[in-house]
Amino acid sequence: MDSTSGRASAPDPNSGEPGPSAGSSSVSASLPQQQQPEGSSPPAPPSRYESQKRRDWNTFLQYLKNHKPPLTLARCSGAHVIEFLKYLDQFGKTKVHITGCPYFGHQNPPAPCSCPLKQAWGSLDALIGRLRAAYEENGGRPESNPFGARAVRIYLREVREGQAKARGIPYEKKKRKRSNVAVAAVNVSVEGAGGGSTSGGGEGSGDADSSAAASSAAATTTV
């Protein structure tokens, strides 16, 4: 009996055929070593805000592509952004009563009416905040950002005021009120420190006010 009949014969090196198990065994042996090292974790999924921002950005790029005539991002201006916002009104779900409607100015109208549905001001304001950030994240310069154009800010303000009147939702701008205790403390420090400290205190107060204004503006565009 041939002693080699009980085991697989070695392949002929000149036949060009690979060995039956050498490759598979080496791959199997190396599989456990390809796992992620200890202590490392998979990348976290994007947040809800980041996912929404990406969808909004892709929607706007598609809008520019379908625009007649087609528009490039470099040629986009604040006027085109306003056109985009008006285009989105057809997908709105907020009832905005027109001037001649008997329910104009009513928060809870007793019966339905034929007034149009539009995008709510809060939705548009949040959308502009996301698109403004996405524009700069994709290489756009802040000074040429069409989503931060003055015309866009004016349009959003008009939408906010118009919807507030039509829906009977009063809008009052919140003003910062300085407490009597803080005013008294400032007066005492000024009297005790003299003229030099008074000028320094004025500069610090102005910086605080500008920082608060910048924070309020950022919060308005990113809600």
Coordinates of C-alpha atoms in Angstrom, one line a residue:
M1 CA 0.0 0.0 0.0
D2 CA 1.3 3.5 -0.9
S3 CA 2.3 5.4 2.2
T4 CA 1.0 8.7 0.7
S5 CA -2.5 7.4 -0.1
G6 CA -3.8 8.4 3.3
R7 CA -2.8 12.1 3.1
A8 CA -3.1 14.9 0.6
S9 CA -0.2 15.0 -1.8
A10 CA 1.9 18.1 -2.1
P11 CA 1.1 20.2 -5.2
D12 CA 3.6 20.2 -8.0
P13 CA 5.5 23.5 -7.9
N14 CA 5.6 23.4 -11.7
S15 CA 1.9 22.8 -12.2
G16 CA 0.8 26.4 -11.1
E17 CA -1.9 25.0 -8.8
P18 CA -1.9 26.5 -5.2
G19 CA -2.0 24.3 -2.2
P20 CA -5.4 23.3 -0.9
S21 CA -5.2 24.5 2.6
A22 CA -2.2 26.7 3.1
G23 CA -3.9 30.0 2.0
S24 CA -7.1 29.4 3.9
S25 CA -5.3 28.4 7.1
S26 CA -3.2 31.5 7.0
V27 CA -6.2 33.8 6.4
S28 CA -8.1 32.1 9.2
A29 CA -5.2 32.5 11.5
S30 CA -4.9 36.2 10.7
L31 CA -8.6 37.1 11.1
P32 CA -8.5 37.6 14.9
Q33 CA -5.5 39.9 14.5
Q34 CA -7.5 42.3 12.2
Q35 CA -9.9 43.3 14.9
Q36 CA -9.9 46.8 16.2
P37 CA -7.3 47.4 19.0
E38 CA -8.5 47.5 22.5
G39 CA -9.6 50.9 23.8
S40 CA -10.7 52.2 20.4
S41 CA -14.4 52.8 19.6
P42 CA -16.2 53.1 16.3
P43 CA -16.8 56.7 15.1
A44 CA -20.0 58.1 16.6
P45 CA -22.9 58.6 14.2
P46 CA -23.6 62.2 13.2
S47 CA -26.0 64.1 15.5
R48 CA -29.5 65.0 14.5
Y49 CA -28.5 68.5 13.8
E50 CA -25.6 67.5 11.5
S51 CA -27.8 65.0 9.6
Q52 CA -30.5 67.7 9.1
K53 CA -27.8 70.2 8.0
R54 CA -26.5 67.8 5.4
R55 CA -30.0 67.1 4.1
D56 CA -30.8 70.9 3.9
W57 CA -27.5 71.6 2.1
N58 CA -28.1 68.8 -0.5
T59 CA -31.7 70.1 -1.0
F60 CA -30.4 73.6 -1.7
L61 CA -27.8 72.4 -4.1
Q62 CA -30.4 70.4 -6.0
Y63 CA -32.6 73.6 -6.1
L64 CA -29.7 75.5 -7.7
K65 CA -29.3 72.7 -10.2
N66 CA -32.9 72.7 -11.2
H67 CA -33.2 76.5 -11.3
K68 CA -34.0 78.1 -14.6
P69 CA -31.4 79.1 -15.7
P70 CA -29.2 76.9 -13.6
L71 CA -27.3 78.6 -10.9
T72 CA -23.9 77.9 -9.4
L73 CA -23.1 78.4 -5.7
A74 CA -20.6 81.1 -6.5
R75 CA -23.3 83.2 -8.2
C76 CA -25.9 82.6 -5.5
S77 CA -27.0 85.8 -3.7
G78 CA -29.3 86.8 -0.9
A79 CA -32.1 87.2 -3.5
H80 CA -31.8 83.6 -4.6
V81 CA -31.9 82.5 -1.0
I82 CA -35.2 84.4 -0.6
E83 CA -36.5 82.7 -3.7
F84 CA -35.6 79.3 -2.2
L85 CA -37.5 80.2 1.0
K86 CA -40.6 81.2 -0.9
Y87 CA -40.3 78.0 -2.9
L88 CA -40.4 76.0 0.3
D89 CA -43.8 77.6 1.3
Q90 CA -45.6 75.1 -0.9
F91 CA -44.5 72.4 1.6
G92 CA -45.5 74.3 4.7
K93 CA -48.0 73.2 7.3
T94 CA -48.7 76.5 9.1
K95 CA -52.0 78.3 8.4
V96 CA -51.3 82.0 7.7
H97 CA -54.5 84.0 7.4
I98 CA -54.7 86.6 4.7
T99 CA -55.9 90.2 5.5
G100 CA -59.5 89.6 4.2
C101 CA -60.0 86.4 6.2
P102 CA -62.5 86.7 9.1
Y103 CA -60.1 84.8 11.3
F104 CA -57.2 87.1 10.6
G105 CA -55.5 87.6 14.0
H106 CA -57.2 84.7 15.7
Q107 CA -55.0 82.2 17.4
N108 CA -57.7 79.5 17.5
P109 CA -60.1 80.0 14.6
P110 CA -63.5 78.3 15.2
A111 CA -63.8 76.9 11.7
P112 CA -61.5 76.1 8.7
C113 CA -60.7 78.6 6.0
S114 CA -59.1 78.6 2.6
C115 CA -56.0 80.6 3.6
P116 CA -52.7 79.2 2.4
L117 CA -50.3 77.0 4.3
K118 CA -46.8 78.2 4.6
Q119 CA -43.5 77.5 6.3
A120 CA -43.5 78.8 9.9
W121 CA -41.0 81.6 10.6
G122 CA -39.2 79.5 13.2
S123 CA -38.6 76.7 10.7
L124 CA -37.2 79.2 8.1
D125 CA -35.0 80.8 10.7
A126 CA -33.5 77.5 11.8
L127 CA -33.0 76.4 8.2
I128 CA -31.1 79.6 7.4
G129 CA -28.9 79.0 10.4
R130 CA -28.0 75.5 9.3
L131 CA -27.4 76.5 5.7
R132 CA -25.2 79.4 6.8
A133 CA -23.0 77.0 8.7
A134 CA -23.0 74.5 5.9
Y135 CA -21.9 77.1 3.4
E136 CA -18.8 77.9 5.4
E137 CA -18.0 74.3 6.2
N138 CA -18.0 73.5 2.5
G139 CA -15.4 76.1 1.7
G140 CA -17.4 79.3 1.4
R141 CA -16.1 82.6 2.8
P142 CA -18.0 84.2 5.6
E143 CA -18.0 87.6 3.9
S144 CA -19.7 86.2 0.8
N145 CA -22.1 84.0 2.6
P146 CA -25.5 84.6 0.9
F147 CA -27.4 83.1 3.9
G148 CA -26.1 85.9 6.1
A149 CA -27.1 88.7 3.6
R150 CA -28.9 91.7 4.9
A151 CA -31.8 91.0 2.5
V152 CA -32.3 87.6 4.0
R153 CA -32.4 89.0 7.5
I154 CA -35.0 91.6 6.5
Y155 CA -37.1 89.0 4.8
L156 CA -37.1 86.7 7.9
R157 CA -38.1 89.7 10.1
E158 CA -41.0 90.5 7.7
V159 CA -42.2 86.9 7.8
R160 CA -42.0 86.8 11.6
E161 CA -44.0 90.0 12.0
G162 CA -46.5 89.1 9.3
Q163 CA -47.2 85.7 10.7
A164 CA -47.5 87.1 14.2
K165 CA -50.3 89.5 13.1
A166 CA -52.0 86.9 10.9
R167 CA -52.0 84.2 13.5
G168 CA -52.7 86.5 16.5
I169 CA -49.4 85.6 18.1
P170 CA -47.9 88.8 19.7
Y171 CA -44.2 89.2 19.4
E172 CA -42.4 91.3 21.9
K173 CA -38.6 91.8 21.8
K174 CA -37.1 91.0 25.1
K175 CA -35.0 93.7 26.6
R176 CA -32.4 93.2 29.2
K177 CA -33.2 95.0 32.4
R178 CA -30.5 95.9 34.9
S179 CA -31.5 95.3 38.5
N180 CA -31.4 98.2 41.0
V181 CA -28.9 96.2 43.0
A182 CA -26.5 96.1 40.1
V183 CA -26.9 99.8 39.4
A184 CA -26.2 100.7 43.0
A185 CA -23.1 98.5 43.1
V186 CA -21.8 100.2 39.9
N187 CA -22.4 103.7 41.4
V188 CA -20.6 102.8 44.6
S189 CA -17.6 101.4 42.7
V190 CA -17.3 104.4 40.5
E191 CA -17.4 106.9 43.4
G192 CA -14.8 104.9 45.3
A193 CA -12.4 104.3 42.4
G194 CA -12.3 107.8 40.8
G195 CA -12.1 109.0 37.3
G196 CA -9.6 106.5 35.9
S197 CA -11.7 103.5 37.0
T198 CA -14.8 105.1 35.5
S199 CA -13.3 105.0 32.0
G200 CA -12.1 101.5 32.4
G201 CA -15.5 100.4 33.7
G202 CA -17.2 101.9 30.6
E203 CA -15.0 99.9 28.3
G204 CA -15.7 96.7 30.1
S205 CA -19.5 97.4 30.0
G206 CA -19.4 98.0 26.3
D207 CA -17.5 94.7 25.7
A208 CA -20.1 92.8 27.8
D209 CA -23.0 94.3 25.8
S210 CA -21.4 93.5 22.5
S211 CA -20.7 89.9 23.6
A212 CA -24.3 89.5 24.7
A213 CA -25.5 90.9 21.4
A214 CA -23.3 88.5 19.5
S215 CA -24.5 85.6 21.5
S216 CA -28.2 86.6 20.9
A217 CA -27.6 86.9 17.2
A218 CA -25.9 83.4 17.1
A219 CA -28.7 81.9 19.1
T220 CA -31.3 83.4 16.7
T221 CA -29.6 81.9 13.6
T222 CA -28.9 78.5 15.0
V223 CA -32.1 77.5 16.8

